[in-house]
Every structure is written in C-alpha cells, then in structure tokens.
Short mmCIF file of C-alpha atoms and ligand atoms in Angstrom, two decimals:
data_model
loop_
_atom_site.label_atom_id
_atom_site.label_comp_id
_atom_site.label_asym_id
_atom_site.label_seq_id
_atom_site.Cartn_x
_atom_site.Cartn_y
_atom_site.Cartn_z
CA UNK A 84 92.24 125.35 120.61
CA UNK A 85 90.57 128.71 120.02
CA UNK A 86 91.38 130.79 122.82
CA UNK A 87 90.41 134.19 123.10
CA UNK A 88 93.53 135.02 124.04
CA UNK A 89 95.64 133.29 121.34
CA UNK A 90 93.19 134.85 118.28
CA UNK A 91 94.08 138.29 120.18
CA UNK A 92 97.91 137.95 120.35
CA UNK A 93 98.62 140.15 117.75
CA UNK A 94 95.23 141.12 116.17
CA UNK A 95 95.49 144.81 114.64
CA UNK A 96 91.85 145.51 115.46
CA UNK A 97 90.16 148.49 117.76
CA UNK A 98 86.47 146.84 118.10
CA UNK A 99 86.04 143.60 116.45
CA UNK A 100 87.16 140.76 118.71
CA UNK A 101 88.75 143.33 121.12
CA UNK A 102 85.86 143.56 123.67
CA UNK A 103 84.09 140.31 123.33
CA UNK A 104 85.13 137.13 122.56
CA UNK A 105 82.68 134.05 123.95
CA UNK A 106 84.62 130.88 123.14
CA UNK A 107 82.71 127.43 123.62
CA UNK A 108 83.51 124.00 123.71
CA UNK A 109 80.56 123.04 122.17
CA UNK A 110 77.45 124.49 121.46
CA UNK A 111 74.93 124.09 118.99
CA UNK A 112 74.96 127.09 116.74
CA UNK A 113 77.04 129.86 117.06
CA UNK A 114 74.47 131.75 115.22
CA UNK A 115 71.77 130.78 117.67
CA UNK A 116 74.09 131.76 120.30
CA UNK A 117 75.20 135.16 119.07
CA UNK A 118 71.31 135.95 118.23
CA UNK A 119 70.62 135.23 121.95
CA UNK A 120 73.68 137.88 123.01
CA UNK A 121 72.51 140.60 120.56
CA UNK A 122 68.88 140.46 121.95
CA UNK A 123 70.26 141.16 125.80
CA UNK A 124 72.38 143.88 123.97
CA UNK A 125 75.93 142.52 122.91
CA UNK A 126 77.90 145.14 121.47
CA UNK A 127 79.31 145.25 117.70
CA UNK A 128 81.70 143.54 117.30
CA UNK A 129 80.85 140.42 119.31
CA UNK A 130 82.24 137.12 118.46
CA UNK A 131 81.25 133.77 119.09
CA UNK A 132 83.43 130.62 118.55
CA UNK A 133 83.30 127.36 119.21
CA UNK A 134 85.14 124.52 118.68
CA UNK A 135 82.60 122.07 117.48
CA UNK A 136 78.11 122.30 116.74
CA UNK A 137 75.98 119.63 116.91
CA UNK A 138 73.04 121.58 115.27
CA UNK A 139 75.29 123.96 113.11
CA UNK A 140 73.14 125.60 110.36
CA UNK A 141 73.50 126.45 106.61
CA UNK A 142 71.23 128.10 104.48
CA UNK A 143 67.91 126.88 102.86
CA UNK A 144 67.60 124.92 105.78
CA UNK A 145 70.71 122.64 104.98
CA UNK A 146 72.84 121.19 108.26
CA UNK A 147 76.78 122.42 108.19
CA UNK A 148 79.14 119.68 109.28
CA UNK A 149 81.22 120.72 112.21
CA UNK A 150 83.37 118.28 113.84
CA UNK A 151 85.81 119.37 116.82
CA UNK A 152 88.83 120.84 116.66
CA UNK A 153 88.92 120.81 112.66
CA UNK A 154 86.98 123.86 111.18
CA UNK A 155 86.29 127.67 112.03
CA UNK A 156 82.50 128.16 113.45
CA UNK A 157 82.38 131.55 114.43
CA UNK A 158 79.28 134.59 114.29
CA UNK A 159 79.87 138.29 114.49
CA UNK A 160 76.92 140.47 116.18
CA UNK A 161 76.66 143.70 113.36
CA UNK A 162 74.38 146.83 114.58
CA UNK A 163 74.99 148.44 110.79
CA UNK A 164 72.73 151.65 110.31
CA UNK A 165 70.94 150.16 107.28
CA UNK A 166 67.52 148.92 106.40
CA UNK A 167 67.05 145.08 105.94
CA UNK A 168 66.16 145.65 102.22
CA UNK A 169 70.27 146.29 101.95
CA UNK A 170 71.16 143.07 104.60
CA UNK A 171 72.71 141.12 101.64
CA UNK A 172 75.33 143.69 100.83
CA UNK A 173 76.46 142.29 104.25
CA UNK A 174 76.52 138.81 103.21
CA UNK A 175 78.74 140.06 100.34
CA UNK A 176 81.14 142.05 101.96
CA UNK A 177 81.51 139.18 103.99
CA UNK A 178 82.13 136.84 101.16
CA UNK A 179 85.25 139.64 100.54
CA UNK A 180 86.23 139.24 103.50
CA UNK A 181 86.63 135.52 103.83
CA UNK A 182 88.62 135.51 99.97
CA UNK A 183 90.86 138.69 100.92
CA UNK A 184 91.85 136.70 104.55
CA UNK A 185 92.48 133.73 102.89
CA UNK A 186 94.30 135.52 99.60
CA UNK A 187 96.86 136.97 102.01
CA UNK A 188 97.51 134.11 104.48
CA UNK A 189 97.52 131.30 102.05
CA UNK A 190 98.90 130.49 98.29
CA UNK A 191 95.18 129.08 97.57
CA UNK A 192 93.23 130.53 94.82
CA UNK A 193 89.70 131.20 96.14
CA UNK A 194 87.11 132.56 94.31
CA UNK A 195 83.35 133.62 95.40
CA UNK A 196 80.01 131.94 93.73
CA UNK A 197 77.47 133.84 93.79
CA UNK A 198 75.63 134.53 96.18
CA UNK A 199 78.11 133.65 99.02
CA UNK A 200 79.87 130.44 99.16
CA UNK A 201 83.80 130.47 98.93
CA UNK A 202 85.28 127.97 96.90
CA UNK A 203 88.62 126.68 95.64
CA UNK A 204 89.10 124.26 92.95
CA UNK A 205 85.53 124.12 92.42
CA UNK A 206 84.52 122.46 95.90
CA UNK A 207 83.64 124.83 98.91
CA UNK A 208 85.76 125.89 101.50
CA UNK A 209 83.98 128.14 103.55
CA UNK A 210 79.89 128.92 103.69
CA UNK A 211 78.13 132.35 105.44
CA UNK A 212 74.76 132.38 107.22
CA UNK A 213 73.25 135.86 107.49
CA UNK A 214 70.43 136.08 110.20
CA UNK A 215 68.80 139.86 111.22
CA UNK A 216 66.41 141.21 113.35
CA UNK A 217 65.11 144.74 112.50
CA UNK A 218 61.78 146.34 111.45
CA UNK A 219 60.79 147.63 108.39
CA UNK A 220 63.64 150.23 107.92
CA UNK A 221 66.08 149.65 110.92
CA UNK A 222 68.40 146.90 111.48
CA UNK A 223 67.84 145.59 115.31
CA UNK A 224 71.31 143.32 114.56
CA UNK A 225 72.98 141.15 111.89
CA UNK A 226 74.47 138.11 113.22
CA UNK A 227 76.91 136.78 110.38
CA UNK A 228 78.12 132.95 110.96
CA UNK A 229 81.25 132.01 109.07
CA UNK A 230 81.85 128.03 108.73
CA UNK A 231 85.50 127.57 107.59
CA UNK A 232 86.75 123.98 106.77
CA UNK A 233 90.59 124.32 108.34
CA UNK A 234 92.47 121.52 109.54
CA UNK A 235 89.16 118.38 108.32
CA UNK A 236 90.95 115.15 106.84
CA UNK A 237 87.27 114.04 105.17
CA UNK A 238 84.56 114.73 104.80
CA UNK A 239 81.24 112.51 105.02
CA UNK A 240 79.72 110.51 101.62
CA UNK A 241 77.04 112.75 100.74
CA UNK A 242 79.30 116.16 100.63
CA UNK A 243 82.63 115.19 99.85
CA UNK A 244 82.36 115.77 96.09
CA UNK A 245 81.83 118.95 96.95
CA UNK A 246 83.56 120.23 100.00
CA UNK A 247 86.88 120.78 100.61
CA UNK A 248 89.40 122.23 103.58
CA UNK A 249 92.80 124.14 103.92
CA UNK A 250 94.61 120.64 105.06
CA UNK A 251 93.03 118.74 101.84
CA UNK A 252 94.31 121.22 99.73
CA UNK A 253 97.82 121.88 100.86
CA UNK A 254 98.11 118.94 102.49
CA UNK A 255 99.67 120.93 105.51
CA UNK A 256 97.57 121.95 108.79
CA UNK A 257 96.67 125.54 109.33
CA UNK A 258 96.69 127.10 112.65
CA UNK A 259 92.95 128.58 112.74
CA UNK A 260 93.63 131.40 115.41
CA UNK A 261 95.43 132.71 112.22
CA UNK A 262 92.68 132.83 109.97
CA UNK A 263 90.23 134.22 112.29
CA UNK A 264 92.86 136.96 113.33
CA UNK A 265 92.85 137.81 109.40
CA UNK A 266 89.27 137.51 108.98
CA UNK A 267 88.55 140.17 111.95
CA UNK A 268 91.37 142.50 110.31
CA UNK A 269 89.73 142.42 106.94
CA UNK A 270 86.23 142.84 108.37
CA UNK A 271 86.83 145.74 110.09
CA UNK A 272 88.40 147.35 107.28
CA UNK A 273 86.07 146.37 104.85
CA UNK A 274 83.25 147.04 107.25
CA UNK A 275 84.11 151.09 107.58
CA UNK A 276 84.82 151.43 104.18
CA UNK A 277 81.11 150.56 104.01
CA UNK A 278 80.07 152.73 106.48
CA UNK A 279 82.22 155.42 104.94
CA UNK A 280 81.91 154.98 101.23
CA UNK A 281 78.96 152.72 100.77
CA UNK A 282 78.89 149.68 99.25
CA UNK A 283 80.12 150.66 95.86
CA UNK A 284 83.83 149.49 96.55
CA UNK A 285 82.97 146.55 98.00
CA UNK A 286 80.77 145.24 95.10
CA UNK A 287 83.48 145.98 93.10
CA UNK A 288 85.60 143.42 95.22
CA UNK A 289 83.19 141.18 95.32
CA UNK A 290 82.87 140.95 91.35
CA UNK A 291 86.76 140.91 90.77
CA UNK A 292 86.76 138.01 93.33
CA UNK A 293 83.98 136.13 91.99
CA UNK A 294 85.23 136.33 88.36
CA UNK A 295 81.12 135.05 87.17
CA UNK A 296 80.26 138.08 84.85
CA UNK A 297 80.56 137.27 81.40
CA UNK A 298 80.21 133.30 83.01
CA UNK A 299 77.81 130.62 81.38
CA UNK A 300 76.11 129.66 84.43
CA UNK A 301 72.69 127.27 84.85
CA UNK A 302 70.63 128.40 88.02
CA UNK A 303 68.29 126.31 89.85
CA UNK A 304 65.81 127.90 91.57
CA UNK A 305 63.56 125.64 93.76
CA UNK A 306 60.81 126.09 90.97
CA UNK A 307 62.70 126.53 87.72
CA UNK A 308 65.68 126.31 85.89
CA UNK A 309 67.60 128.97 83.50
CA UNK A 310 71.04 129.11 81.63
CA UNK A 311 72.75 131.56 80.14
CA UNK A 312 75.08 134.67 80.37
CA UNK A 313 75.70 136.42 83.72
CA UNK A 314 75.37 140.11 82.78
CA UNK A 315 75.88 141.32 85.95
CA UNK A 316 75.38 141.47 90.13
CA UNK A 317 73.61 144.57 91.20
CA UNK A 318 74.13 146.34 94.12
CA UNK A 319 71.59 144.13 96.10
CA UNK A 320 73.46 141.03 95.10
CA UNK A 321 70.81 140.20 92.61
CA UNK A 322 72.07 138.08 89.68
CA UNK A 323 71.36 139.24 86.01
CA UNK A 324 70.95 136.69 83.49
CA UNK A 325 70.88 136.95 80.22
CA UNK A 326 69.24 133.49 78.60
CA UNK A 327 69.49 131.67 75.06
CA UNK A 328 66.68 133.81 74.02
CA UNK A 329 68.16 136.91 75.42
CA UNK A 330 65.66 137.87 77.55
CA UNK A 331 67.07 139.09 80.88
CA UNK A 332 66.17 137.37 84.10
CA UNK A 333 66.36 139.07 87.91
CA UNK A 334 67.26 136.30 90.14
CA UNK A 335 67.53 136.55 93.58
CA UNK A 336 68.12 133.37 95.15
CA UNK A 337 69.45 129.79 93.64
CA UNK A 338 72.29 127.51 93.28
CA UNK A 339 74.63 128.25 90.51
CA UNK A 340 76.03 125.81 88.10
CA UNK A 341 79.46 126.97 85.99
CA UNK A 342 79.71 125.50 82.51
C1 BTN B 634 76.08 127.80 103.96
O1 BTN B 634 75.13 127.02 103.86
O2 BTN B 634 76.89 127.95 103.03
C2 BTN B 634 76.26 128.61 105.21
C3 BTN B 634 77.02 127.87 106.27
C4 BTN B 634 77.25 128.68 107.53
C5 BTN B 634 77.84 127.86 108.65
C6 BTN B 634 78.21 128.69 109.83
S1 BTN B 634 79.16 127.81 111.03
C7 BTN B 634 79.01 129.12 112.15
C8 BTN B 634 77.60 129.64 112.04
N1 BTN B 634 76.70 128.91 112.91
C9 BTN B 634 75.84 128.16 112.21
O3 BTN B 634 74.98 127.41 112.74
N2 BTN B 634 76.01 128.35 110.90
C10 BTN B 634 77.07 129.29 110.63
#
C-alpha cells in the first residue's frame, strides 16, 4: 500500500507531501483528480496517489497501463511564477527528478529521451504528463503526473517490447513508498534551485542525464520524418537537429528513434 503515512516516515521535505497527501484506491486519473483540487485551491505541493487508474492518461492522447498495487501513479499540484511559454522546463526538471531518485535508490542505469520519457535498457520505465491552466503570461497551476512501473511482472502484447519495470529489471521487488519519498526529496530541491537560479542548472542535468547530443537520432513527427545529428536542447526543451544535408531543424514535439 501507499499510505500517506508510510511515504512520510522519514521524508526530508518542508512542503511537498508534508501538507497534503490524497491517497486513493482507485480512481481514474490522478491528473484529472489533482486538476479538480488545484481549481478549488490546493496548495503547492499537493499530491495525489493512487493505487490503480482505469482511465490513466499519457501523452498524445495514448492510455498508460496501471494495474493495482504494481506501479507509482501519482500528480503534484505546481503554482510556479512562470508564464506557460516556459511550462516544459517543468516537464524537464521533472524528467531530472525521476533519473536523480532512481540514480540514488537503485544500481539501474536510467537515462532521459528527449522530451521526457525515462528509460533503462532502451524500454521505458517511467512516463510524465504535464497539464496547466494559466492565461497568457501567468501560470493558474501545473499538475505534473508521474507513472512509474515498480513492482509489474508483464506487461500487455502491444507494449511489452517497449516497457519495462524495477522488478523486470532486477528481478527483486521495490518498496514504492521509497521511490516516491526520493522523488518528493529531489523535487523539492530541484524545484528551488529553479526558483532560485533559473533553469540553467537544471538543463544542464537534464542533458548530462539524457546523454542525446552528439546522438544520431530519426524523429517522427505526426507529419514528417528527419534524421540526423542532435546539436542540441535549448532552454525550452526544443530539439536541434542537424540533418544529412546539414540544414538545422527546430523540433518541438515527436518520438525519437536512437541509431
Ligand atoms: C507518457 O505518455 O509518457 C506520460 C505518462 C504519464 C502517466 C501518469 S500516471 C499518473 C498521472 N495520471 C495520469 O492519468 N497520467 C499520469
């Protein structure tokens, strides 16, 4: 189980997962849940978990597989005093976040692919899902959902190429309370060096984690296709690729190949 009160015993923290901790049995998104909490005015800081979704979400519209008991499906409520142009640098320092947890609890080697999945040996481990409210230059609230495969045996036929959890790769179960313990430490570190220093040290996490510059990559966008170098990752998490031709290509959302 999940308890609030075993992911407190012993969590470091002052404000995240201190104050409010909503624990469910089942619901189905914690994202839709924490959204509905940050509109009646949940403090920073909030976090939902539950212990299994029946409609859990992923991005582009995808579904993210959440059986009971087996995987971390938790959203943080974020009142961050930036505009919604910047709302990716979130998604990134998340993306830290997750690796830097995981680094320092487990032997695994993660890694980040662009933009934010976190993956080791190739398949993904854990996936974020970024929703905001704000208007044009205020941030109303970020709600950041973190789906963390943990203790899952197998996964279904259509993803298991390409998903992967804690138990499959050490072969050992992980007590999750742990991990999301870690992950609140690390966020609220990360989160006022932010606030503090701007996102400047964090991107430079993010790119020493992600280990894609300099990277053959192939992206597919929903509309086209390019390969070539990764130059770079700006500071609004857009990629910079450099194709066969070496013209340089801005690309702000796709799936990324390695090759
Ligand atoms: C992705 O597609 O990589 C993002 C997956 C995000 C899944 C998490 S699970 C907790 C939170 N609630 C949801 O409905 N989705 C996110």
């Amino acid at each position: 189980m999940l308890l609030p009160k075993e992911i407190r015993e012993g969590l470091s923290t002052k404000l995240f997962g201190m104050k409010d901790i909503h624990y469910l049995n089942e619901i189905d998104s914690t994202n839709t849940r924490a959204k509905e909490l940050a509109v009646k005015g949940a403090p920073e800081g909030t976090l939902v978990v539950s212990e299994k979704q029946t409609k859990g979400k992923g991005r582009k519209g995808r579904s993210w597989f959440s059986p009971p008991h087996e995987g971390i499906y938790a959203s943080l409520i974020l009142r961050p005093t930036i505009s919604p142009r910047e709302a990716p640098r979130i998604t990134m320092l998340t993306a830290v976040v997750v690796a830097k947890a995981l680094l320092s609890l487990t032997q695994l080697k993660v890694t980040i692919k662009w933009p934010n999945d976190i993956l080791v040996n190739g398949k993904k481990l854990a996936g974020i899902l970024t929703e905001i409210r704000g208007e044009t230059d205020t941030i109303d609230y970020i709600v950041v959902g973190l789906g963390l495969n943990v203790n899952t045996p197998r996964f279904p036929d259509d993803i298991r190429d390409k998903a992967t959890s804690i138990f499959i790769e050490t072969g050992s179960p992980f007590p999750r309370a742990r991990i999301i313990r870690e992950y609140l430490y690390w966020y609220e570190k990360y989160y006022g060096l932010f606030n503090a220093n701007g996102f400047g040290p964090i991107l430079r996490l993010w790119k020493r984690l992600s280990r894609i510059i300099g990277h053959q990559i192939i992206v597919d966008m929903t509309d086209a296709k390019y390969s070539g170098e990764v130059e770079d990752i700006d500071e609004n998490g857009v990629l910079i690729l450099k194709d066969h031709n070496g013209e340089t290509h801005r690309i702000i959302s796709g799936d990324v190949i390695l090759i």
